[in-house]
Amino acid sequence: MPAGSASTSTSAAAAAAAASTLLPRCHSLAAVKQLHAHFLSHSNRPFPYNHFLSKLLSLPSATVAVTNAASDYALLLLSSHPAPTAFSYNVTLRFFASSRPGTTLRLFLRMLRSGLRPDAYTLPFLLLAAARSPSRALAHSAHALLEKLGLRDHDHTVHSLITMYSYLGDHLAARRVFDGIPHRDVVSWNSMIKAYERAGMVAEVEGMFRSMVAEGTVAPNGVTVAVVLTACRDAGNMVLGRWVEEWVRSAGMEVDSLIGSALVGMYEKCGEMAEARRVFDGIIDKDVVTWNAMITGYAQNGMSNEAIALFHSMREVGMRPDKITLVGVLTSCAAVGALELGAELDRYASIRGLYNNVYVGTALVDMYAKCGDLDKAIQVFGSMPCKNEASWNALICGLAFNGRGHDAIQQFELMINEIGLQPDDITFIGVLSACVHAGLLEYGRRLFNSLTPVFKIIPKIEHYSCMVDLLARAGHLEEAWDFAEKIPGKADAVMLGALLAACRKCRNVEVGERVINRIMELEPSNSWNYVVSSKIYANSDRMDDSAKMIGLMRERGVSKTPGCSWVEVKGKVLEFYASTELQHGAEDMYQLMAILVDEMRLEGYAPNLDLV
C-alpha cells in the first residue's frame, strides 16, 4: 500500500474513532451541528460523514422530527460527501422514507445515477416510501426493480413488499407475495397477519393465525399474538380474544408486557375492566406500555378515580410516566376536577420536555378548561408550538362549556378564517354549545345549516341536541319539538331532557306533556324526569297529574340518584355521595356548613327549591 494511502486510512480511522466518542454526547441537532463545525475547523482528518448521518437517526424524535432544518442538514451532509457509499444513501433514505416519499425517491434516483447498486437494505426504504406515496405506479415500479435486481427472495425486501401492498390497501397483492415465499419465517406470517389487521379484516386475521398454529412449522411469537389481539380489540371480538389468551397459556407462552398490554387493551375495549385488571396484575415485569394500557383503559371507560389511583401506584414503584401516561391521567383529572394533580403533571411535563407534545398540550388545555381555570387553559394553548384540530376543539369546547360563548365563537372563526384548519364534528358541537350559552339563535341556525353543504359533515345526534337546546332556551318550544321529531332516527333522552327543562322554565305544559310521554319511554328509571314532570304539571295547576308523577315514581321503585362530589387532597381524589356517613370530622363539617348557609342568607342568597 502506498504511504499516502496508509496515512489517509489511519487519519480516517482516527476521525471515525473521535466521532464515535463524541457523537453519543450530542442530544440535539444543535449539538451535532456544533461538533460538525468543530471537526471542520480544528481537524485535518477526513470528515466522518457516515457517523454523522447515523447520529441523526438516533436523536430523539421530538428534537429531530423531519423538519426543514433537520432534513436540510441531512441532505447537506450527503451532498458534501466526496464519495458516498451505499451505506450513506441507506442511512439518509431511512431518515426520509416514512414521512417524505418524494425526497426518498429523488435520493434513490441520485444513488442510481451515481453508479451505486441498491442492496437488500436499500429497497425496503424505497418500498416504504412507495407505500406512503399516493401513486400506485411508484409501488409497481419499485416491485419491478426489486425483481430485476434479484432481491425478491431476500427477507428484508419480501416482508417490506407485503407491508407496502397492505398500506396501499391491495391485500390480494400482499397475499400473492406471501404465498410465493418458499420458506416462511415468523416475520413472514406476522407481516401478512399485520396487513389484515391494518385493514380491519379480523376474520382473515383469525384464519391466518389458526393456519399458522395448525401448520406447526413456525410457532407464533409475542408479536403475532399482540397483532391478533389488536384485531380483536378493534373489532370488539372478545370471544376470539379469550380464545387467544387460552391458547397462549396452553402453549406455555409467558404473558409478558407485550402480550399482556395487548390483552389489557382488548378487554378494556370490550368493557371488561375486571378482566383487564386481572391480566394487568398477573404481569410480572410491567413496563411503561403496560401501565399506560391500564391507565388509559380506566380513563376511556369513565373510571377516572381508578386511573388516578393506578398512576400513584405507578410512581410508587419508580416507573417514569411518559407522554401517553400524562394524556390518560390528565383526561381523568379533567373528569373529576383534580386541578392540583393536573397542575403537578403540567410542571412534570415541562421539566421532562413533554410540554411541547401536541397531545400533552391538548390534554392540558382540556384539563384546565374542565377544572374551570380558563386563564391557564388559554395560556397553555397560546404557548403550544404545534396545534391540531383537537387542540382547537379543546379550547373552543372549554370556553363554551364555561359560559364564554362569544369567546368560543371568536376562536372558531380564527381557526377557520385565519389559521385555515378544517373543523370536524367535535368542533361544531363546541360552537353550537357556545351559541346555546350565548343565546345566538340565528348564528346557530346558519352554522347548523352549513354543516353538510359547506363543511361536508353529516350532523350527529349531538348536533341535533344542541339545536333543540338552542331553540328551547330561546323559547321556541314548538319549533324545538318539531325539530326533534324530524331528526333521522329518534331523539335521545339528553335532547328531550333539555327540552323538558325548558318547558318547565317557560311553564309550557302543552309541549311539556308530549315530551313527558316520549322521555318516559326512553328513561323510565331516571328520577329527574319524574321530578321535573311533576313540577311542570304543578306550575299549570294540574296538581292531580303532579301527584300522579310522584306516585308513578314510587310505584316503579325509582329513587333519586344520590348527588356525588369530589374533593382533591394532596393530589388524591376523594368521592362523597349524599347521605354518606363520614367516619371522621362529620360534626365539624356540619357546623361549618351551617355557618356558610347563614353567611349566604345574610348576603341575600336564597336557596333554590325549584326541584325540591
XYZ file of C-alpha atoms in Angstrom:
612
model
C 0.000 0.000 0.000
C 1.389 3.465 -0.863
C 2.484 5.579 2.094
C -0.119 8.254 1.300
C -2.944 5.732 1.257
C -1.853 4.274 4.567
C -1.695 7.745 6.094
C -5.158 8.637 4.798
C -6.593 5.369 6.080
C -5.078 5.938 9.517
C -6.361 9.520 9.576
C -9.867 8.417 8.590
C -9.849 5.761 11.303
C -8.802 8.356 13.875
C -11.599 10.703 12.761
C -14.118 7.870 12.977
C -12.890 6.983 16.456
C -13.224 10.601 17.587
C -16.748 10.807 16.151
C -17.706 7.543 17.851
C -16.591 9.006 21.183
C -18.115 12.487 20.866
C -21.384 11.952 18.960
C -23.073 9.900 21.725
C -22.813 13.012 23.905
C -24.868 15.048 21.429
C -28.563 15.017 22.327
C -29.855 17.691 19.977
C -29.477 18.800 16.388
C -27.728 21.965 17.567
C -25.112 19.902 19.408
C -24.495 17.765 16.310
C -24.022 20.908 14.226
C -21.563 22.326 16.758
C -19.497 19.144 16.632
C -19.639 19.261 12.825
C -18.240 22.798 12.884
C -15.516 21.728 15.314
C -14.410 18.907 13.010
C -14.248 21.211 10.009
C -12.292 23.971 11.756
C -9.964 22.019 14.067
C -9.149 18.808 12.215
C -7.265 17.943 9.045
C -8.656 14.420 9.116
C -11.306 13.207 6.618
C -14.763 14.112 7.878
C -16.722 11.037 9.151
C -19.906 11.632 7.131
C -21.475 8.258 7.803
C -21.109 8.622 11.558
C -22.916 11.959 11.496
C -25.677 10.648 9.241
C -26.197 7.689 11.569
C -26.378 10.024 14.560
C -29.348 11.840 13.037
C -31.398 8.665 13.285
C -30.663 8.191 16.980
C -31.669 11.691 18.062
C -34.993 11.964 19.941
C -37.871 12.407 17.507
C -39.141 15.382 19.485
C -35.827 17.082 18.722
C -35.316 15.892 15.165
C -38.683 15.389 13.605
C -38.337 15.647 9.872
C -38.389 19.429 9.916
C -36.899 21.717 7.316
C -33.785 22.303 9.418
C -33.091 18.627 10.099
C -33.832 17.461 6.567
C -31.715 20.234 5.039
C -28.843 19.209 7.294
C -29.100 15.533 6.315
C -29.132 16.419 2.625
C -26.202 18.804 3.115
C -24.125 16.045 4.688
C -24.882 13.632 1.872
C -24.285 16.218 -0.876
C -20.926 17.277 0.572
C -19.735 13.668 0.918
C -16.931 13.273 -1.675
C -17.532 9.531 -2.093
C -20.873 8.445 -0.646
C -21.327 4.712 -0.226
C -24.456 2.575 -0.313
C -24.441 2.847 3.481
C -24.505 6.668 3.241
C -27.553 6.544 0.998
C -29.273 3.871 3.074
C -28.966 5.937 6.252
C -30.303 9.058 4.534
C -33.123 7.154 2.833
C -34.163 5.745 6.180
C -34.361 9.282 7.537
C -36.961 10.313 4.937
C -38.767 7.085 3.971
C -41.716 7.232 6.369
C -42.562 10.921 6.009
C -41.080 12.327 2.794
C -41.723 9.827 -0.044
C -40.891 12.365 -2.761
C -37.496 13.157 -1.254
C -36.830 9.439 -0.796
C -37.495 8.779 -4.474
C -35.209 11.637 -5.599
C -32.401 10.378 -3.345
C -32.832 6.863 -4.682
C -32.590 8.096 -8.292
C -29.467 10.078 -7.383
C -27.995 6.886 -5.932
C -28.678 5.016 -9.186
C -27.136 7.807 -11.277
C -24.005 7.704 -9.113
C -23.424 4.112 -10.193
C -24.058 2.574 -6.778
C -26.065 -0.643 -6.734
C -29.013 -0.772 -4.296
C -28.820 -3.666 -1.870
C -31.296 -5.571 0.261
C -31.185 -2.774 2.857
C -31.907 -0.025 0.305
C -35.068 -1.442 -1.245
C -37.161 -1.614 1.965
C -36.825 2.169 2.322
C -37.962 2.664 -1.269
C -40.893 0.302 -0.680
C -41.858 2.190 2.487
C -41.786 5.474 0.571
C -43.909 3.898 -2.167
C -46.407 2.789 0.482
C -46.713 6.389 1.705
C -46.996 7.802 -1.805
C -50.409 8.377 -3.423
C -49.018 6.972 -6.684
C -49.564 3.254 -7.174
C -47.311 3.421 -10.219
C -44.361 4.055 -7.904
C -45.215 0.920 -5.925
C -45.373 -1.244 -9.038
C -42.101 0.250 -10.340
C -40.385 -0.447 -7.017
C -41.644 -4.031 -7.101
C -40.382 -4.481 -10.673
C -36.961 -3.087 -9.751
C -36.754 -5.466 -6.813
C -37.384 -8.400 -9.167
C -34.854 -7.083 -11.687
C -32.123 -6.798 -9.047
C -32.739 -10.358 -7.901
C -33.710 -9.300 -4.373
C -37.200 -10.803 -4.469
C -36.457 -13.623 -2.045
C -34.455 -11.633 0.476
C -36.178 -11.498 3.872
C -35.868 -7.706 4.264
C -37.391 -6.946 0.901
C -40.169 -9.522 0.714
C -41.546 -8.503 4.111
C -41.385 -4.833 3.123
C -43.215 -5.731 -0.082
C -46.101 -7.238 1.892
C -46.209 -4.140 4.091
C -46.190 -1.820 1.076
C -49.178 -3.502 -0.544
C -51.056 -3.563 2.763
C -50.597 0.203 3.180
C -51.929 0.655 -0.346
C -54.970 -1.457 0.508
C -54.092 -4.138 -2.052
C -54.438 -7.175 0.167
C -54.680 -9.587 -2.743
C -51.244 -8.472 -3.961
C -49.871 -8.740 -0.431
C -51.262 -12.257 -0.151
C -49.750 -13.249 -3.517
C -46.345 -12.134 -2.252
C -46.849 -14.101 0.968
C -47.989 -17.229 -0.870
C -44.913 -17.012 -3.101
C -42.428 -17.148 -0.201
C -40.818 -20.610 -0.363
C -39.625 -20.732 3.240
C -41.738 -18.585 5.524
C -40.412 -17.493 8.879
C -42.302 -15.878 11.755
C -41.757 -12.390 10.301
C -43.411 -13.507 7.049
C -46.509 -14.660 8.920
C -46.529 -11.564 11.133
C -46.288 -9.260 8.105
C -49.327 -10.840 6.465
C -51.352 -11.002 9.684
C -50.482 -7.350 10.333
C -51.618 -6.467 6.803
C -55.043 -7.953 7.501
C -55.183 -6.333 10.943
C -54.357 -2.926 9.486
C -57.324 -3.306 7.116
C -59.690 -4.360 9.908
C -60.149 -7.826 8.348
C -60.498 -9.700 11.620
C -61.840 -12.905 10.015
C -58.727 -13.121 7.832
C -56.522 -12.401 10.860
C -58.163 -15.272 12.714
C -57.836 -17.570 9.705
C -54.125 -16.804 9.271
C -53.428 -17.317 12.965
C -55.267 -20.638 13.079
C -53.452 -21.778 9.907
C -50.117 -20.830 11.432
C -50.896 -22.812 14.587
C -52.241 -25.789 12.605
C -49.227 -25.990 10.262
C -46.842 -26.050 13.199
C -43.825 -25.228 11.018
C -43.369 -21.791 12.558
C -44.539 -21.025 16.088
C -46.326 -17.720 16.751
C -44.323 -15.304 18.881
C -45.309 -12.381 21.080
C -45.657 -10.048 18.105
C -48.042 -12.475 16.387
C -50.252 -12.712 19.443
C -50.202 -8.950 20.033
C -51.302 -8.240 16.448
C -54.150 -10.774 16.643
C -55.306 -9.300 19.961
C -55.185 -5.808 18.462
C -57.525 -7.005 15.709
C -59.837 -8.457 18.380
C -59.747 -5.153 20.256
C -60.598 -3.047 17.217
C -63.456 -5.361 16.243
C -64.714 -5.759 19.813
C -64.392 -9.532 19.373
C -63.908 -10.713 22.951
C -64.780 -14.330 22.121
C -61.767 -14.627 19.837
C -59.664 -12.626 22.281
C -60.441 -15.040 25.122
C -59.586 -17.995 22.892
C -56.223 -16.398 22.038
C -55.481 -15.890 25.739
C -56.343 -19.526 26.457
C -54.110 -20.642 23.569
C -51.219 -18.526 24.875
C -51.449 -20.092 28.320
C -51.890 -23.634 26.971
C -48.858 -23.140 24.687
C -46.763 -22.216 27.711
C -46.022 -18.704 26.448
C -45.236 -16.086 29.056
C -47.765 -13.275 29.309
C -45.084 -10.597 29.197
C -45.546 -6.851 28.810
C -46.125 -7.131 25.036
C -48.837 -9.803 25.156
C -50.175 -8.516 28.465
C -50.618 -4.964 27.182
C -52.476 -6.281 24.130
C -54.747 -8.399 26.337
C -55.427 -5.462 28.640
C -56.303 -3.279 25.653
C -58.601 -5.934 24.187
C -60.563 -6.456 27.408
C -60.804 -2.705 28.032
C -62.208 -2.036 24.563
C -64.830 -4.696 25.244
C -65.727 -3.020 28.551
C -64.394 -5.876 30.692
C -62.323 -3.808 33.118
C -62.172 -6.525 35.784
C -60.667 -8.929 33.233
C -58.221 -6.254 32.095
C -57.109 -5.692 35.694
C -56.748 -9.448 36.240
C -54.337 -9.658 33.318
C -52.520 -6.499 34.397
C -51.976 -7.751 37.944
C -50.597 -11.033 36.586
C -47.830 -9.408 34.525
C -44.598 -9.712 36.492
C -42.348 -7.275 34.636
C -44.563 -4.341 33.773
C -43.096 -1.674 31.521
C -44.458 1.809 30.869
C -46.562 0.484 27.950
C -48.340 -1.927 30.297
C -49.065 0.778 32.864
C -50.263 3.103 30.106
C -52.631 0.467 28.728
C -54.346 0.051 32.097
C -54.439 3.764 32.965
C -55.756 4.689 29.515
C -58.380 1.954 29.747
C -59.654 3.291 33.050
C -59.738 6.834 31.650
C -61.607 5.818 28.485
C -64.143 3.757 30.438
C -65.044 6.609 32.787
C -63.171 5.143 35.781
C -61.195 8.291 36.460
C -60.535 7.699 40.150
C -59.117 4.262 39.375
C -56.867 5.762 36.692
C -55.516 8.344 39.127
C -55.008 5.747 41.869
C -53.101 3.494 39.459
C -50.972 6.442 38.399
C -49.948 6.965 42.020
C -49.076 3.243 42.237
C -47.007 3.592 39.070
C -44.960 6.363 40.643
C -44.553 4.432 43.879
C -42.792 1.569 42.048
C -40.430 4.040 40.374
C -41.847 3.856 36.839
C -41.346 7.125 34.957
C -44.512 8.393 33.208
C -44.284 9.296 29.523
C -46.477 11.405 27.241
C -49.111 8.669 26.896
C -49.333 8.342 30.679
C -49.835 12.074 31.019
C -52.624 12.178 28.449
C -54.525 9.377 30.218
C -54.129 10.869 33.699
C -54.890 14.426 32.551
C -58.094 13.138 30.938
C -59.061 11.636 34.293
C -58.133 14.833 36.142
C -60.437 16.739 33.790
C -63.298 14.329 34.502
C -63.177 14.689 38.305
C -61.822 18.222 38.608
C -58.425 17.213 40.016
C -56.794 20.562 39.299
C -53.995 20.138 41.840
C -52.736 16.891 40.297
C -53.244 18.278 36.791
C -51.078 21.297 37.578
C -48.421 18.981 39.022
C -48.409 16.999 35.776
C -48.106 20.276 33.873
C -44.891 21.037 35.781
C -43.627 17.480 35.248
C -44.261 17.746 31.510
C -42.308 20.992 31.374
C -39.321 19.502 33.216
C -39.272 16.306 31.113
C -39.542 18.073 27.781
C -43.047 16.722 27.135
C -44.761 20.090 27.283
C -44.406 20.723 23.554
C -46.039 17.447 22.545
C -49.325 18.335 20.843
C -51.274 15.571 22.616
C -49.977 16.515 26.065
C -50.619 20.194 25.353
C -54.166 19.449 24.202
C -54.846 17.321 27.296
C -53.588 20.176 29.492
C -55.877 22.692 27.764
C -58.819 20.317 28.215
C -57.973 19.647 31.868
C -57.610 23.308 32.835
C -60.807 24.241 30.979
C -62.877 21.480 32.593
C -61.453 22.367 36.010
C -62.579 25.965 35.483
C -59.146 27.584 35.108
C -59.761 29.127 31.693
C -56.931 31.642 32.001
C -54.425 28.807 32.382
C -56.061 26.864 29.542
C -55.684 29.866 27.243
C -52.080 30.351 28.391
C -51.148 26.725 27.641
C -52.912 26.883 24.273
C -51.062 30.065 23.335
C -47.691 28.555 24.236
C -48.175 25.353 22.203
C -45.737 25.400 19.249
C -47.907 22.994 17.266
C -51.701 22.818 17.387
C -54.046 20.415 15.622
C -57.828 20.239 15.291
C -58.114 18.543 18.696
C -56.198 21.408 20.344
C -58.585 23.991 18.917
C -61.559 21.814 19.853
C -60.370 21.614 23.467
C -60.178 25.397 23.721
C -63.449 26.091 21.874
C -65.394 23.483 23.864
C -63.778 24.643 27.104
C -64.821 28.237 26.501
C -68.333 27.166 25.502
C -68.930 24.915 28.494
C -67.686 27.620 30.870
C -70.253 30.079 29.560
C -67.931 32.149 27.380
C -69.856 31.571 24.183
C -68.750 34.707 22.347
C -65.072 33.903 23.023
C -65.586 30.354 21.741
C -67.123 31.635 18.509
C -64.279 34.121 18.093
C -61.739 31.282 18.366
C -63.758 29.198 15.895
C -63.721 31.975 13.305
C -59.988 32.462 13.881
C -59.447 28.722 13.367
C -61.222 28.538 10.006
C -60.583 32.003 8.553
C -57.020 32.829 9.613
C -55.385 29.529 10.568
C -57.144 27.656 7.769
C -57.845 24.457 9.707
C -60.812 22.321 8.690
C -63.250 21.938 11.619
C -64.629 18.499 12.414
C -67.816 17.282 14.069
C -66.375 17.868 17.564
C -65.624 21.490 16.685
C -69.247 22.097 15.783
C -70.516 20.520 18.999
C -68.430 23.102 20.845
C -69.504 26.030 18.673
C -73.197 25.119 18.755
C -72.921 24.771 22.547
C -71.373 28.240 22.567
C -74.422 29.516 20.679
C -76.632 27.924 23.349
C -74.767 29.655 26.186
C -74.603 32.988 24.369
C -78.189 32.845 23.116
C -77.117 33.263 19.477
C -80.079 31.597 17.816
C -79.668 32.891 14.257
C -75.900 32.318 14.200
C -76.512 28.780 15.427
C -79.119 28.197 12.730
C -76.747 29.338 9.977
C -73.947 27.226 11.395
C -76.076 24.088 11.608
C -77.442 24.601 8.100
C -73.870 24.922 6.748
C -72.640 21.626 8.217
C -73.221 19.439 5.179
C -73.186 21.845 2.194
C -70.127 23.829 3.314
C -68.129 21.578 5.651
C -69.220 18.141 4.339
C -70.148 16.965 7.836
C -73.195 14.768 8.416
C -74.933 16.042 11.581
C -74.857 13.660 14.538
C -77.284 13.363 17.414
C -75.096 15.739 19.465
C -75.507 18.492 16.861
C -79.269 17.995 16.803
C -79.315 18.099 20.618
C -77.529 21.449 20.596
C -80.070 22.867 18.139
C -83.026 21.618 20.183
C -81.452 23.126 23.313
C -80.776 26.399 21.482
C -84.370 26.672 20.227
C -85.813 25.655 23.586
C -83.788 28.156 25.595
C -84.865 30.877 23.178
C -88.484 30.000 23.988
C -89.235 28.413 20.580
C -90.635 25.264 22.181
C -92.988 24.224 19.374
C -90.202 24.642 16.822
C -87.815 22.707 19.076
C -90.340 19.854 19.324
C -90.898 19.816 15.562
C -87.125 19.837 15.023
C -86.692 16.880 17.391
C -89.459 14.980 15.600
C -87.740 15.351 12.217
C -84.358 14.038 13.358
C -83.211 10.908 11.469
C -83.763 8.072 13.867
C -85.178 9.124 17.231
C -84.475 11.962 19.629
C -82.460 10.713 22.593
C -83.054 11.289 26.297
C -80.408 14.021 26.567
C -82.108 16.082 23.865
C -85.575 15.564 25.334
C -84.263 16.338 28.809
C -83.081 19.761 27.649
C -86.480 20.396 26.060
C -88.278 19.201 29.207
C -86.257 21.605 31.361
C -87.133 24.465 29.001
C -90.826 23.549 29.203
C -90.636 23.762 32.992
C -88.910 27.130 32.841
C -91.411 28.528 30.292
C -94.391 26.851 32.029
C -95.457 25.252 28.736
C -97.489 22.202 29.649
C -98.688 21.542 26.074
C -95.236 20.767 24.668
C -94.107 19.502 28.053
C -96.721 16.746 28.097
C -95.603 15.488 24.686
C -92.006 15.405 25.883
C -93.014 13.656 29.117
C -94.713 10.820 27.241
C -91.693 10.321 24.991
C -88.962 10.609 27.632
C -90.722 8.179 29.965
C -90.464 5.550 27.229
C -86.737 6.159 26.859
C -85.736 6.608 30.506
C -88.342 5.138 32.859
C -85.745 4.792 35.636
C -84.452 8.377 35.665
C -85.787 10.130 38.771
C -85.055 13.582 37.323
C -87.685 13.073 34.615
C -90.420 12.407 37.203
C -89.469 15.367 39.388
C -89.373 17.863 36.508
C -92.576 16.455 35.000
C -94.317 16.828 38.345
C -93.133 20.429 38.535
C -94.441 21.189 35.011
C -97.919 19.947 35.979
C -97.822 21.816 39.299
C -96.914 25.086 37.574
C -100.046 24.668 35.422
C -102.252 23.992 38.484
C -102.699 20.352 37.463
C -101.965 19.125 40.966
C -103.531 15.694 40.442
C -101.235 14.998 37.494
C -98.306 16.341 39.506
C -99.065 13.940 42.337
C -99.519 11.088 39.858
C -95.966 11.555 38.583
C -94.554 11.227 42.098
C -96.823 8.248 42.742
C -95.715 6.614 39.480
C -92.122 7.160 40.513
C -92.706 5.324 43.806
C -94.769 2.607 42.124
C -91.907 1.842 39.723
C -89.372 1.835 42.533
C -87.450 4.759 41.097
C -85.318 6.574 43.647
C -83.334 9.729 43.343
C -79.744 9.198 42.274
C -77.617 10.477 45.161
C -75.546 13.527 44.389
C -71.810 12.971 44.156
C -68.967 15.360 44.865
C -65.195 15.126 44.627
C -62.548 16.845 46.662
C -58.828 16.742 45.935
C -56.457 16.408 48.886
C -52.707 16.242 48.267
C -53.155 15.019 44.697
C -55.636 12.281 45.642
C -59.323 12.489 44.738
C -61.889 11.616 47.413
C -65.503 10.898 46.447
C -68.593 11.703 48.542
C -72.236 10.785 47.986
C -75.292 12.425 49.521
C -76.385 10.705 52.769
C -72.979 9.039 53.147
C -71.919 8.939 56.789
C -68.471 10.386 57.331
C -66.104 8.442 59.539
C -64.111 11.429 60.762
C -64.794 15.136 61.225
C -68.528 14.984 60.461
C -69.561 17.256 63.356
C -67.019 19.934 62.455
C -68.035 19.791 58.804
C -71.760 20.189 59.532
C -71.053 23.162 61.806
C -69.016 24.788 59.043
C -71.821 24.140 56.531
C -74.353 25.789 58.858
C -72.118 28.845 59.154
C -71.750 29.035 55.365
C -75.537 28.796 54.864
C -76.078 31.615 57.374
C -73.457 33.746 55.602
C -75.191 33.126 52.263
C -78.557 34.208 53.673
C -77.041 37.357 55.184
C -75.615 38.283 51.776
C -79.046 37.868 50.183
C -78.678 34.461 48.512
C -81.857 32.392 48.826
C -81.876 28.613 48.364
C -83.225 27.311 45.044
C -86.132 24.991 45.839
C -87.401 24.503 42.282
C -86.645 20.789 42.194
C -87.420 20.012 45.840
